[in-house]
Each structure stands twice: as structure tokens, then as C-alpha cells.
Coordinates of C-alpha atoms in Angstrom, one line a residue:
Chain A
M1 CA -42.0 8.6 17.8
N2 CA -42.7 5.0 17.9
E3 CA -42.2 4.8 14.4
I4 CA -38.9 6.2 14.1
I5 CA -37.7 3.8 17.0
I6 CA -39.2 0.8 15.5
S7 CA -37.3 1.6 12.3
V8 CA -34.2 2.3 13.8
L9 CA -34.7 -0.9 16.2
S10 CA -35.1 -3.1 12.9
V11 CA -32.9 -1.7 10.6
S12 CA -30.2 -2.1 12.9
G13 CA -31.6 -5.4 14.4
I14 CA -31.3 -6.6 10.2
S15 CA -28.3 -5.5 10.2
G16 CA -26.1 -7.1 13.6
A17 CA -27.9 -10.3 12.9
L18 CA -25.9 -9.7 9.6
A19 CA -22.9 -8.8 11.0
L20 CA -23.3 -11.3 13.3
L21 CA -23.7 -14.2 10.4
L22 CA -20.2 -12.6 8.4
S23 CA -18.1 -12.8 11.6
I24 CA -19.6 -16.9 12.2
A25 CA -18.4 -16.9 8.5
N26 CA -15.1 -15.3 9.0
K27 CA -14.6 -17.0 12.2
T28 CA -15.0 -20.6 10.5
I29 CA -15.2 -20.2 6.2
G30 CA -12.4 -17.4 6.0
N31 CA -10.5 -19.2 9.0
Y32 CA -7.4 -20.9 7.3
G33 CA -5.9 -22.4 10.7
E34 CA -2.3 -22.5 11.4
M35 CA 0.2 -22.0 7.9
T36 CA 4.4 -21.9 8.1
L37 CA 5.6 -19.0 6.8
I38 CA 9.1 -19.7 5.7
I39 CA 11.6 -16.0 4.9
N40 CA 15.1 -16.5 3.1
D41 CA 14.9 -20.5 3.8
E42 CA 16.0 -19.5 7.5
K43 CA 13.3 -18.5 9.6
E44 CA 10.4 -20.2 10.1
Y45 CA 6.9 -18.9 11.8
K46 CA 3.4 -20.0 12.8
V47 CA 0.9 -17.6 11.3
D48 CA -2.0 -17.7 11.0
G49 CA -4.0 -17.5 7.8
G50 CA -6.5 -15.6 5.9
S51 CA -5.0 -12.2 6.3
S52 CA -2.5 -10.6 3.5
L53 CA 1.5 -10.9 4.1
L54 CA 2.0 -7.5 5.0
S55 CA -0.1 -7.9 8.2
T56 CA 1.1 -11.3 9.0
L57 CA 4.7 -10.3 8.7
V58 CA 3.4 -6.7 11.0
D59 CA 2.1 -9.5 13.5
E60 CA 5.4 -11.0 13.1
E61 CA 6.6 -7.7 13.8
I62 CA 8.9 -8.0 10.4
F63 CA 8.5 -4.5 8.9
I64 CA 8.5 -3.7 4.8
P65 CA 7.8 -0.7 3.5
S66 CA 4.4 0.5 2.9
A67 CA 4.0 3.9 2.6
C68 CA -0.5 3.9 2.2
G69 CA -1.1 0.8 4.9
G70 CA -1.9 -1.8 3.0
K71 CA -4.6 0.0 0.1
G72 CA -2.3 -0.9 -2.8
S73 CA -1.8 2.4 -3.9
C74 CA 1.6 2.7 -2.9
G75 CA 3.4 -0.2 -4.5
Y76 CA 6.6 -0.2 -1.8
C77 CA 6.2 -3.3 0.2
K78 CA 7.1 -5.2 -2.8
V79 CA 8.3 -9.1 -1.5
E80 CA 9.8 -12.4 -3.0
V81 CA 7.0 -15.3 -2.9
L82 CA 8.9 -18.2 -3.8
E83 CA 6.1 -20.4 -3.0
G84 CA 2.3 -20.5 -2.1
G85 CA 0.7 -17.0 -2.7
G86 CA -1.7 -18.0 -5.1
Q87 CA -1.9 -16.6 -8.2
F88 CA -0.9 -12.3 -9.2
L89 CA -4.0 -10.4 -8.8
P90 CA -5.3 -7.7 -11.3
T91 CA -5.2 -5.0 -8.2
E92 CA -1.0 -5.6 -8.6
A93 CA -0.6 -5.6 -12.3
G94 CA 0.0 -1.8 -11.7
Y95 CA 2.8 -1.9 -9.3
V96 CA 4.6 -4.9 -10.5
T97 CA 5.7 -4.9 -13.8
P98 CA 6.0 -8.2 -16.1
V99 CA 9.9 -8.7 -15.6
E100 CA 9.1 -8.7 -11.9
Q101 CA 6.5 -10.8 -12.3
K102 CA 8.1 -13.3 -13.5
K103 CA 10.6 -13.7 -10.6
G104 CA 7.3 -14.2 -8.1
I105 CA 7.3 -10.6 -6.7
R106 CA 4.3 -9.6 -5.3
L107 CA 2.7 -6.9 -3.2
A108 CA 2.6 -7.6 0.0
C109 CA -0.8 -6.0 1.0
Q110 CA -2.5 -7.6 -1.5
C111 CA -1.0 -11.4 -1.5
K112 CA -3.2 -13.6 0.8
V113 CA -1.9 -16.3 3.3
K114 CA -3.7 -19.5 2.2
E115 CA -0.8 -22.0 2.1
N116 CA 2.5 -22.7 4.0
I117 CA 4.2 -19.7 2.3
K118 CA 7.8 -18.8 1.1
I119 CA 9.4 -15.7 0.7
K120 CA 12.5 -13.6 0.4
I121 CA 13.1 -10.2 1.6
P122 CA 16.4 -8.1 1.8
E123 CA 18.1 -9.4 5.6
E124 CA 18.5 -5.9 6.9
L125 CA 14.2 -5.7 7.0
F126 CA 14.9 -8.3 10.2
N127 CA 16.0 -5.7 11.7
V128 CA 13.3 -3.1 11.1
R129 CA 11.2 -2.1 14.3
Q130 CA 8.6 0.3 15.1
Y131 CA 9.4 2.9 17.5
D132 CA 7.8 5.4 19.7
Y133 CA 10.3 7.9 20.7
K134 CA 10.0 10.3 22.9
V135 CA 11.6 13.8 21.9
D136 CA 14.1 15.2 24.7
M137 CA 16.2 17.7 22.6
L138 CA 14.8 20.7 19.8
K139 CA 17.9 23.1 18.8
L140 CA 18.2 24.8 15.4
L141 CA 22.0 24.9 14.7
T142 CA 21.2 27.2 11.9
P143 CA 18.1 28.7 10.4
T144 CA 16.9 25.9 9.0
I145 CA 18.2 23.3 10.6
M146 CA 16.7 21.6 13.5
H147 CA 18.8 18.6 15.9
V148 CA 16.2 16.4 17.1
G149 CA 17.6 14.2 19.7
L150 CA 15.2 10.9 20.8
T151 CA 14.7 8.8 23.2
L152 CA 13.3 4.9 23.3
P153 CA 11.7 4.1 26.2
E154 CA 14.4 1.5 28.2
E155 CA 13.0 -1.7 27.0
N156 CA 13.5 -0.9 23.6
E157 CA 16.5 -0.6 21.5
I158 CA 17.7 -0.3 17.6
N159 CA 20.0 -1.7 16.5
F160 CA 21.3 0.4 12.8
K161 CA 24.7 0.7 11.1
P162 CA 26.7 4.0 10.8
G163 CA 24.5 5.4 8.0
Q164 CA 21.3 4.1 7.7
Y165 CA 18.2 6.4 8.0
I166 CA 14.7 5.7 9.5
Q167 CA 11.6 6.9 8.8
I168 CA 9.5 9.7 10.4
L169 CA 5.8 9.3 10.9
T170 CA 4.0 12.0 10.3
P171 CA 0.5 12.6 12.3
V172 CA -2.2 14.8 11.0
Y173 CA -2.1 17.8 12.0
K174 CA -4.0 21.7 10.6
E175 CA -2.2 22.0 7.5
N176 CA -1.3 18.1 6.6
D177 CA -4.3 15.7 6.2
E178 CA -3.1 12.5 6.0
E179 CA 0.0 10.4 7.7
V180 CA 3.1 10.2 5.8
Y181 CA 6.4 8.4 6.3
R182 CA 9.7 11.0 5.3
A183 CA 13.2 9.4 5.4
Y184 CA 15.7 11.2 7.8
S185 CA 18.9 9.5 7.9
V186 CA 19.9 8.4 11.9
A187 CA 23.4 11.2 12.8
S188 CA 24.0 10.0 16.0
N189 CA 26.5 6.9 17.6
P190 CA 24.9 3.5 16.6
V191 CA 26.1 2.5 20.0
D192 CA 23.9 4.2 21.8
K193 CA 20.8 1.8 21.4
H194 CA 17.9 3.6 22.8
K195 CA 19.2 7.6 21.8
V196 CA 18.3 8.9 17.8
E197 CA 19.7 12.4 17.1
L198 CA 18.8 13.6 13.3
F199 CA 19.6 16.9 11.3
L200 CA 16.0 17.9 10.3
G201 CA 16.1 20.8 7.2
Y202 CA 13.2 22.8 6.8
M203 CA 11.2 23.0 3.5
Q204 CA 8.8 24.9 2.3
D205 CA 5.2 22.7 2.6
G206 CA 7.3 19.7 3.4
K207 CA 4.9 17.9 5.5
C208 CA 7.4 16.2 7.9
S209 CA 9.8 19.3 8.5
T210 CA 7.0 21.4 8.8
Y211 CA 5.3 19.8 11.7
I212 CA 8.8 19.3 13.2
H213 CA 9.8 22.7 12.4
K214 CA 6.7 24.6 13.8
Y215 CA 4.2 22.1 15.6
L216 CA 7.0 19.4 17.3
K217 CA 7.7 20.6 21.3
E218 CA 10.0 18.7 23.7
G219 CA 8.5 15.8 25.6
D220 CA 6.2 15.0 22.9
K221 CA 5.8 11.5 20.9
L222 CA 7.4 10.9 18.2
T223 CA 6.2 7.1 16.3
V224 CA 9.6 5.8 13.9
V225 CA 10.2 2.9 11.7
G226 CA 13.8 1.9 10.9
P227 CA 16.5 1.1 10.2
F228 CA 16.3 1.2 6.5
G229 CA 19.0 1.5 3.9
D230 CA 22.2 0.3 1.9
F231 CA 24.1 3.0 2.6
H232 CA 26.8 2.6 5.9
Y233 CA 30.4 2.3 6.5
H234 CA 32.2 -0.6 5.2
E235 CA 35.3 -2.1 7.0
S236 CA 38.5 -1.9 5.0
D237 CA 41.8 -0.4 5.0
R238 CA 41.2 1.9 2.1
E239 CA 41.9 5.6 2.6
I240 CA 38.3 7.5 2.8
V241 CA 37.0 10.1 1.0
M242 CA 33.7 12.3 2.5
A243 CA 31.6 14.5 1.3
A244 CA 28.0 15.8 2.2
I245 CA 26.3 19.4 2.3
G246 CA 23.7 20.7 4.5
T247 CA 21.7 18.0 6.6
G248 CA 23.7 15.5 4.4
M249 CA 26.2 16.2 7.6
A250 CA 24.3 13.3 9.4
P251 CA 24.9 9.8 8.3
I252 CA 28.5 11.0 8.2
M253 CA 28.7 12.1 11.5
S254 CA 27.4 8.7 12.3
I255 CA 29.5 7.4 10.6
L256 CA 32.8 9.5 12.2
K257 CA 31.1 9.1 15.7
H258 CA 31.4 4.8 14.9
M259 CA 35.2 5.9 13.9
V260 CA 35.9 7.1 16.8
E261 CA 34.5 4.5 18.8
I262 CA 36.0 1.8 17.4
K263 CA 39.6 3.9 17.3
S264 CA 39.6 4.0 13.7
E265 CA 43.5 4.6 12.3
R266 CA 42.1 5.0 8.8
K267 CA 43.3 8.0 7.0
A268 CA 39.5 9.9 5.7
T269 CA 38.7 13.5 5.0
F270 CA 35.7 15.1 5.2
Y271 CA 34.5 17.5 3.1
F272 CA 31.9 19.7 3.9
G273 CA 30.1 22.1 1.8
A274 CA 27.5 25.2 2.9
R275 CA 26.7 28.7 1.9
T276 CA 27.7 31.6 4.4
G277 CA 29.2 31.0 7.8
E278 CA 25.5 31.1 9.0
D279 CA 25.0 28.0 6.9
L280 CA 28.0 25.7 9.2
F281 CA 26.5 23.6 11.9
M282 CA 28.1 21.0 14.9
M283 CA 31.5 22.9 13.8
D284 CA 32.8 22.0 17.2
E285 CA 32.0 18.0 17.6
L286 CA 33.6 17.8 14.6
R287 CA 37.1 19.6 15.4
E288 CA 36.5 17.2 18.9
I289 CA 36.0 14.1 15.9
E290 CA 39.2 15.3 14.4
A291 CA 41.5 15.6 17.7
K292 CA 40.1 12.2 18.8
L293 CA 40.8 10.4 15.5
P294 CA 44.4 10.3 14.7
N295 CA 44.2 10.8 10.5
F296 CA 41.2 12.4 9.9
T297 CA 40.7 15.7 8.7
F298 CA 37.8 17.9 8.4
M299 CA 37.3 20.5 5.7
P300 CA 34.7 22.9 5.8
C301 CA 34.3 25.4 2.7
L302 CA 31.8 27.9 2.3
S303 CA 30.8 28.5 -1.2
R304 CA 29.1 32.4 -0.7
P305 CA 31.5 33.3 2.7
R306 CA 29.9 36.7 3.6
P307 CA 32.3 39.7 4.9
E308 CA 30.6 39.3 8.8
D309 CA 31.6 35.5 8.5
N310 CA 35.3 36.4 8.9
W311 CA 35.9 33.3 6.9
T312 CA 40.0 32.4 6.7
G313 CA 39.0 29.2 5.5
E314 CA 38.8 27.4 1.6
K315 CA 36.4 29.0 -0.8
G316 CA 34.3 27.1 -3.0
R317 CA 32.2 24.2 -3.1
V318 CA 33.0 20.3 -2.4
T319 CA 33.8 19.2 -5.9
D320 CA 36.6 22.3 -6.2
L321 CA 38.0 20.9 -2.8
I322 CA 38.0 17.6 -4.2
E323 CA 39.6 18.2 -7.5
K324 CA 42.6 20.6 -5.6
Y325 CA 42.8 18.0 -2.5
I326 CA 42.7 14.5 -4.7
T327 CA 44.7 13.7 -7.0
D328 CA 45.0 9.7 -7.4
A329 CA 41.4 8.1 -6.2
S330 CA 42.2 4.6 -7.2
N331 CA 42.6 3.2 -3.8
M332 CA 40.5 5.5 -1.7
E333 CA 36.1 4.8 -1.2
A334 CA 34.1 7.7 -0.8
Y335 CA 30.6 8.3 1.3
L336 CA 28.6 10.8 -0.1
C337 CA 25.4 12.6 1.2
G338 CA 23.4 15.7 0.0
S339 CA 21.9 16.4 -3.3
P340 CA 21.4 15.2 -6.8
V341 CA 23.2 17.2 -8.3
M342 CA 26.0 17.5 -5.8
I343 CA 26.2 13.7 -5.6
D344 CA 26.3 13.3 -9.6
G345 CA 29.2 16.4 -9.5
V346 CA 31.6 14.4 -6.8
V347 CA 30.5 11.0 -8.7
D348 CA 31.9 12.2 -12.2
L349 CA 34.7 13.8 -10.4
L350 CA 35.8 11.2 -8.5
R351 CA 35.9 8.8 -11.2
Q352 CA 37.8 10.7 -13.5
K353 CA 40.4 10.6 -10.7
K354 CA 40.0 6.3 -11.3
M355 CA 37.7 5.6 -8.2
A356 CA 36.2 2.1 -8.2
E357 CA 32.9 2.5 -9.0
E358 CA 32.0 -0.2 -6.0
H359 CA 33.6 2.0 -3.8
I360 CA 31.6 4.8 -4.0
Y361 CA 28.6 4.6 -1.1
Y362 CA 26.3 7.4 -1.3
D363 CA 22.7 9.2 -0.6
K364 CA 20.7 10.9 -2.4
F365 CA 18.4 13.5 -0.4
E366 CA 15.4 14.2 -3.4
Chain B
M1 CA -51.5 -11.2 -5.1
S2 CA -51.4 -12.0 -9.0
E3 CA -52.5 -15.7 -9.8
I4 CA -49.9 -16.5 -12.2
N5 CA -48.1 -19.7 -12.1
P6 CA -44.5 -19.9 -10.7
I7 CA -43.3 -21.8 -14.0
V8 CA -44.4 -19.1 -16.5
I9 CA -42.6 -16.2 -14.2
F10 CA -39.6 -18.9 -14.0
F11 CA -39.6 -18.7 -18.3
A12 CA -40.6 -15.0 -18.5
A13 CA -37.8 -14.1 -16.3
I14 CA -35.1 -15.6 -18.9
F15 CA -37.2 -15.2 -22.4
T16 CA -39.7 -12.3 -22.3
N17 CA -38.9 -10.2 -19.4
N18 CA -34.8 -10.4 -19.2
M19 CA -33.0 -8.5 -16.7
I20 CA -30.5 -6.8 -19.3
L21 CA -31.8 -7.6 -22.4
S22 CA -35.3 -5.6 -22.1
N23 CA -35.1 -3.9 -18.7
F24 CA -31.0 -2.8 -19.3
L25 CA -30.5 -3.9 -15.6
G26 CA -26.6 -5.1 -14.5
M27 CA -25.4 -3.7 -17.6
C28 CA -22.0 -2.6 -15.6
S29 CA -20.5 -6.3 -15.5
F30 CA -22.5 -7.3 -18.6
I31 CA -20.0 -5.0 -20.6
A32 CA -17.0 -5.6 -18.7
V33 CA -16.8 -9.9 -17.7
S34 CA -18.3 -10.5 -21.5
S35 CA -14.9 -10.9 -23.1
E36 CA -14.7 -15.0 -22.6
I37 CA -17.3 -17.7 -22.3
K38 CA -15.8 -19.0 -19.4
T39 CA -15.7 -16.2 -17.2
S40 CA -18.8 -15.0 -18.6
L41 CA -20.2 -18.4 -17.2
S42 CA -19.0 -18.0 -13.7
L43 CA -20.0 -15.0 -13.1
G44 CA -23.9 -15.7 -14.2
Q45 CA -23.6 -19.0 -11.8
A46 CA -22.4 -16.1 -9.0
V47 CA -25.0 -13.8 -10.1
T48 CA -27.8 -16.5 -10.4
F49 CA -26.9 -18.2 -6.8
V50 CA -26.7 -14.4 -5.3
L51 CA -30.0 -13.8 -6.7
T52 CA -31.9 -16.6 -6.2
F53 CA -31.2 -16.3 -2.2
T54 CA -31.3 -12.9 -1.9
T55 CA -34.4 -12.8 -3.6
L56 CA -35.8 -15.0 -1.3
L57 CA -34.4 -13.3 2.1
N58 CA -35.3 -10.2 1.0
W59 CA -39.0 -11.4 0.5
M60 CA -39.1 -12.9 3.6
V61 CA -37.2 -9.5 5.2
Y62 CA -40.1 -7.9 3.7
H63 CA -43.0 -10.0 4.2
W64 CA -42.3 -11.0 7.4
L65 CA -40.4 -7.5 8.9
L66 CA -41.4 -4.8 6.9
V67 CA -44.8 -5.1 6.4
P68 CA -46.0 -6.2 9.6
L69 CA -44.2 -2.9 11.1
G70 CA -45.2 -0.7 8.5
L71 CA -41.9 0.0 7.9
E72 CA -42.4 -0.6 3.7
Y73 CA -40.8 2.4 2.7
L74 CA -37.2 0.8 4.4
R75 CA -36.8 -1.9 1.7
F76 CA -34.3 0.3 -0.4
I77 CA -32.1 0.0 2.8
I78 CA -33.2 -3.1 4.1
F79 CA -32.4 -5.0 0.4
I80 CA -29.1 -3.5 0.0
I81 CA -27.8 -5.0 3.9
V82 CA -29.0 -8.1 2.9
I83 CA -27.6 -8.3 -0.3
A84 CA -24.4 -6.9 0.3
A85 CA -23.4 -9.2 3.5
F86 CA -25.3 -12.5 1.4
T87 CA -22.3 -11.3 -1.5
Q88 CA -19.7 -11.1 1.1
L89 CA -20.7 -14.6 2.2
V90 CA -20.9 -15.9 -1.6
E91 CA -17.1 -14.2 -1.6
M92 CA -15.6 -15.6 1.2
I93 CA -17.2 -19.3 0.0
I94 CA -15.6 -18.7 -2.8
D95 CA -12.3 -17.3 -1.5
R96 CA -12.1 -20.9 0.4
Y97 CA -13.6 -23.6 -1.9
F98 CA -13.1 -22.1 -5.4
Q99 CA -9.6 -20.8 -5.8
S100 CA -9.9 -20.5 -9.8
L101 CA -13.2 -19.2 -9.7
Y102 CA -11.9 -16.4 -7.1
Y103 CA -9.3 -15.0 -9.8
A104 CA -11.3 -15.7 -12.9
L105 CA -13.8 -12.7 -11.2
G106 CA -11.4 -10.9 -9.6
I107 CA -12.9 -7.5 -8.6
F108 CA -16.7 -8.4 -10.1
L109 CA -17.2 -10.8 -7.4
P110 CA -18.0 -7.7 -4.4
L111 CA -19.4 -5.9 -7.2
I112 CA -22.3 -8.0 -7.6
T113 CA -22.8 -5.9 -4.7
V114 CA -23.4 -3.4 -6.6
N115 CA -25.6 -5.3 -9.7
C116 CA -28.1 -3.4 -10.2
A117 CA -30.0 -6.4 -11.5
I118 CA -30.1 -7.9 -8.1
L119 CA -32.0 -5.0 -6.3
G120 CA -34.2 -4.3 -9.3
V121 CA -35.2 -8.5 -8.8
S122 CA -35.9 -7.5 -5.0
L123 CA -38.0 -4.5 -6.6
F124 CA -39.9 -6.1 -8.9
M125 CA -40.8 -8.6 -6.5
V126 CA -42.3 -6.4 -4.0
I127 CA -44.2 -3.7 -7.1
R128 CA -45.5 -6.8 -8.6
D129 CA -47.0 -8.3 -5.4
Y130 CA -45.2 -12.1 -5.9
T131 CA -46.0 -14.6 -3.9
L132 CA -42.5 -16.5 -2.1
L133 CA -43.1 -19.0 -4.8
Q134 CA -43.7 -16.9 -7.8
S135 CA -40.5 -15.0 -6.5
M136 CA -38.5 -18.1 -5.9
A137 CA -38.7 -18.5 -9.9
F138 CA -38.7 -15.2 -10.8
G139 CA -35.3 -14.7 -9.0
V140 CA -33.5 -18.3 -10.4
G141 CA -35.0 -17.7 -13.6
S142 CA -33.3 -13.9 -14.2
G143 CA -30.7 -15.3 -12.6
L144 CA -30.3 -17.4 -15.5
G145 CA -31.7 -15.0 -18.2
W146 CA -28.8 -13.1 -17.2
T147 CA -26.1 -15.7 -17.5
L148 CA -28.4 -16.2 -20.6
A149 CA -27.5 -13.0 -21.9
I150 CA -23.6 -12.2 -20.4
V151 CA -22.6 -15.8 -22.0
T152 CA -24.3 -15.1 -25.4
L153 CA -22.8 -11.7 -25.4
A154 CA -19.5 -13.4 -24.5
G155 CA -20.0 -15.6 -27.7
I156 CA -20.6 -13.2 -30.0
K157 CA -17.3 -10.6 -29.3
Q158 CA -15.5 -14.0 -29.0
K159 CA -16.6 -14.3 -33.3
I160 CA -15.8 -11.3 -34.4
K161 CA -12.7 -10.7 -31.9
N162 CA -10.5 -10.3 -34.5
N163 CA -13.0 -8.8 -37.1
P164 CA -11.6 -5.3 -38.0
L165 CA -13.5 -2.5 -36.4
P166 CA -14.4 1.4 -37.2
K167 CA -12.5 2.8 -34.8
G168 CA -14.3 4.6 -33.0
L169 CA -16.9 1.4 -32.2
E170 CA -14.2 -0.6 -30.2
G171 CA -14.4 -2.3 -27.4
A172 CA -18.2 -0.7 -24.8
G173 CA -19.2 0.6 -28.5
I174 CA -19.6 -2.5 -30.1
T175 CA -21.0 -4.2 -27.5
L176 CA -23.5 -2.1 -26.4
I177 CA -24.3 -2.4 -30.6
I178 CA -24.3 -6.2 -30.0
T179 CA -26.9 -5.7 -27.0
G180 CA -29.2 -3.6 -28.6
I181 CA -29.4 -5.8 -31.7
M182 CA -29.7 -9.3 -28.8
A183 CA -32.5 -6.5 -27.5
L184 CA -34.5 -6.6 -30.5
A185 CA -34.7 -9.9 -31.2
F186 CA -35.8 -11.1 -27.5
I187 CA -38.6 -7.9 -28.2
G188 CA -39.6 -11.2 -30.3
F189 CA -41.2 -12.6 -27.5
S190 CA -42.7 -9.8 -25.2
G191 CA -46.5 -10.2 -25.7
I192 CA -46.2 -14.0 -25.0
V193 CA -47.0 -13.6 -21.4
Q194 CA -47.9 -11.2 -19.3
I195 CA -45.8 -11.1 -15.6
Q196 CA -47.2 -7.9 -14.0

């Protein structure tokens, strides 16, 4: 018995002494003092040197996309380092191509802040924050689409552009053994900075959608990072073509709510495609928006209406409607959201109808 | 305690009982970081440094703590903890004060932790019942011997870099053959001194 105690004590004693030595070393040798971090030549931060660029940025509440959490295994946290940052490391070589390397692209999780550093990141990342939302609505809209309503605590707010998306941090649960981020477009009005609404389609074996559909309950907490994305509403006087299928309605919904908010008089048409009457949702809300916006038309279509749907509207796919109703698209702009197949089809069609490439905005759900 | 002169042990550790060439310990970094003389020399220095001090530390921990407490059987875990902590410390120092060396050594610096040569020296020191002075000489000598072997190998590899090789022998294959021939050469020294 005595021997067991002595051996445990001596192993812990030696480990403890070494741990103490290492923490002292970390505080002295590993302490690089205060460094200056300049982002996009405008914002200047005083940061503690020695840790990775990614965690330094997180400390300053700037969230760079990162799926692996700084292990150097996803390659998402690329930033352009203009000055400082030291040499390119072999651990980055798998994710940064030689061409990017020449431009100074680094993985923020591998690059350490050991000197004053100057970096460049996309402007919208300044807006990205991590939020803890409360789930206050879970409502099935169709057999597979869940309407999720989230509320932020009073002291926080989210600033997003209509059309952008957020990422949900899916926690570990019974059928999922790792935390994953999944992106969903926001469907709510950007004016309401405390609320986010999502349309969440159920995917067989989808880690996040299974969690939301089967495990999440009203009142639970949900961690969300965002907003991200360059798919958003652009102000101009061109006529708008919107097309979406399924949950692709979400960003369009946000854009429409925004247009109602600013009392837009732009001419706009929203082509929405579904398979059967069962897959249609938010119809009343869209008709309401149609009544509020003077020059907006909502046009749903069903590709396979069933007899019990009593469908009197358009039949076919969104591409059929665009073919039918648009002859010259040269002075229009388009917002498209849905599966890659649908988007590729619509983009081809709009190009044939002479829409300028730079006026076609789309968000592919993959 | 054996009565061998520490100076004899020092030279024996370099030539007759070379860690790599007669004990085949510490092969992974020996094979991986031996393409350039400069880097292998730096790694050799780092290994020598770590070896010298971990041998010293481990000797003190073993003889002043484990033996009095009768805990000799804990030496594996204790030696590894000491080596790991010490390597971590060396990494911090190199990271801070020798930037270019830090980048040149890359991942192999933390891997010194699991360099078998380092644990090997600590264990040999116990098995052969060395005194503190003998252990130090053994540690420094083994480090220098390891450096000698890796730098020699890097030199040979640089010489044959542009030579055509049979397909199956490229890379590690030829390295192992070179190592074998080098080991044969070093066997020539064996028997000159006995250190165990």
C-alpha cells in the first residue's frame, strides 16, 4: 500500500515540478509582449504575442471561418499576411497552393504572432460574431422543412445583409460524435437584429439537419456564427428575377422582407418551384408581401401536382416559367438559390436571354 | 559502479558504441532529416543538447529519488516525462531565439521527444551502472556520435543526389543500405574499448 502511495506521489511530484517549470518558461520565454495587429490597413489592435493568429483574432472577436478549430486540418482559415508572420510552415503546404503562397496567404491557425503583423481579410468578416441563440420556434412547414426561429439575448445584435447565411454549430449528440458547422441562409428581416429565422430541410444522415429535426427542442440554446456570404441584395433600378426551389426560398424571403421595409418600387418576380402541393410553404406570407409591394409578382409552380392538390397555377419547373415569361433579360438582375442543377440551368437560360453575367447572383446549396 | 574512465566512455560513445550505427536507435529522424548537411547538423546539435541535459537530469532523478524510494521500475515513465518536458523547453527557446533553426527543424524538433536514442542513453546509463560523471560523458558522446552519423549520412546523400538509382532503392531504401555500410565501417572500431 505504502509503495503505491509513494510511487503515485513521486510520479505526480516530478510531473508537477516539470509542469511548473514549463509554465514559468511559457510566461517568460514564450511571452512575446504586446504586438500590433493591423487589419486591412485601417484597424489596429494591441494583442499579446506568442499565440496563433487565429486565436489572436478570436480574442479580438474577429471570426475567420474555421471548421477544425485550429488543428490545421480543414484549410478554411486562410488569410493574407502582408507583413510579419514569419516563414511559411510545412504544416500549411497541404492547404495553400504555391500561387497563393506567393501572395502571402497563410493558415491563420498555424501562423504565430511573434512580431508586429499586418493582414488583409474580407471586410464582411469584421461583422462575423459567435452568438448563443435561444430556440423559440420549431414548426414543420412541409414534411421535410422545419421553420426555425431563434432569438438573441437583449444585449447582442446581428447585422446581416438580406441574402447572407449563418453557420450552426451542431453539438455532439447520439448519432454524431464531432462538432460540425453547417451553413443555412437567413430568411428573416435584417431590420430585426435580435431574430433569425431559418428554413431547415431534413437530409437523410445530415448531421445538423438530423439534430434540428429530431433532437432540438424549443427553449434550447443554439450556437450560431455569422453572417457570411457575398450573396445579398444589391440596390439598383434594374428589374429583378428571383428563382428558388425548396429551402432556397430562405434568402429570397429575407430580400423580399427587406424590400417591403424600404418600400421598394422595383419590378420583381419570384419564381418558386416545388414538386407537389405538399412541398409549398409560406404561401400566405408571400401573398401578403405581394400585396404590400406594388410591382412584385409571386409565381409558384409545381412540377408534379397531385390530383388532391387541386392545382390551378403554373405547371413545370422554374426554368420553364423563365423561358415562358422572360424574353429579354438584358436590363434585369437575378437572385437564384437552390440546388446546383437548378442554378446551372437557370444561369444558362438567363445568359441566353442576354442577362449580364455580373448581374446574376446565386447561392448554390450543396 | 564500473571503473571506466569517463573520457574513454566519451570516445566509445562516439565511435565504438555509436547510438545509430551500433545500436540502431534514433533511426526515424536520422533517415528523414538527413538530406542536407546544414539541417542535419542543427538537428544533431539539438539532439546533443537535449541528450546531455536529459541524461544528467535522469541520472539525478533516478539515483536521488527513485533508488532511495525503491521505485526503479518507474524509470520508463519518469524518463519519458523528463525528456518530454525538456524537449518542450528547448522548443520554446529555439522558437524564441533561433528563428531560422526553428523553421529548418520544423516538426522534428518536438519529435526529439520520441527519439529512441535519447531514452536509450538514459536506460543504458542505468543498466551499465554509470556514475554521474560517466553518464555525462556518455550523454555528450552519444549526442556527438549521433550528430557525426547523421551529418556523414547527409554528406553521402548529397553526393549521390544526382546519381541514377535503381527504382526500388530510391529514398529510404538507399539510405538504409548506406547506413548499413557505415555501420560495417564503424564495427571496425569495436573491441578497442569495452564500456559495459
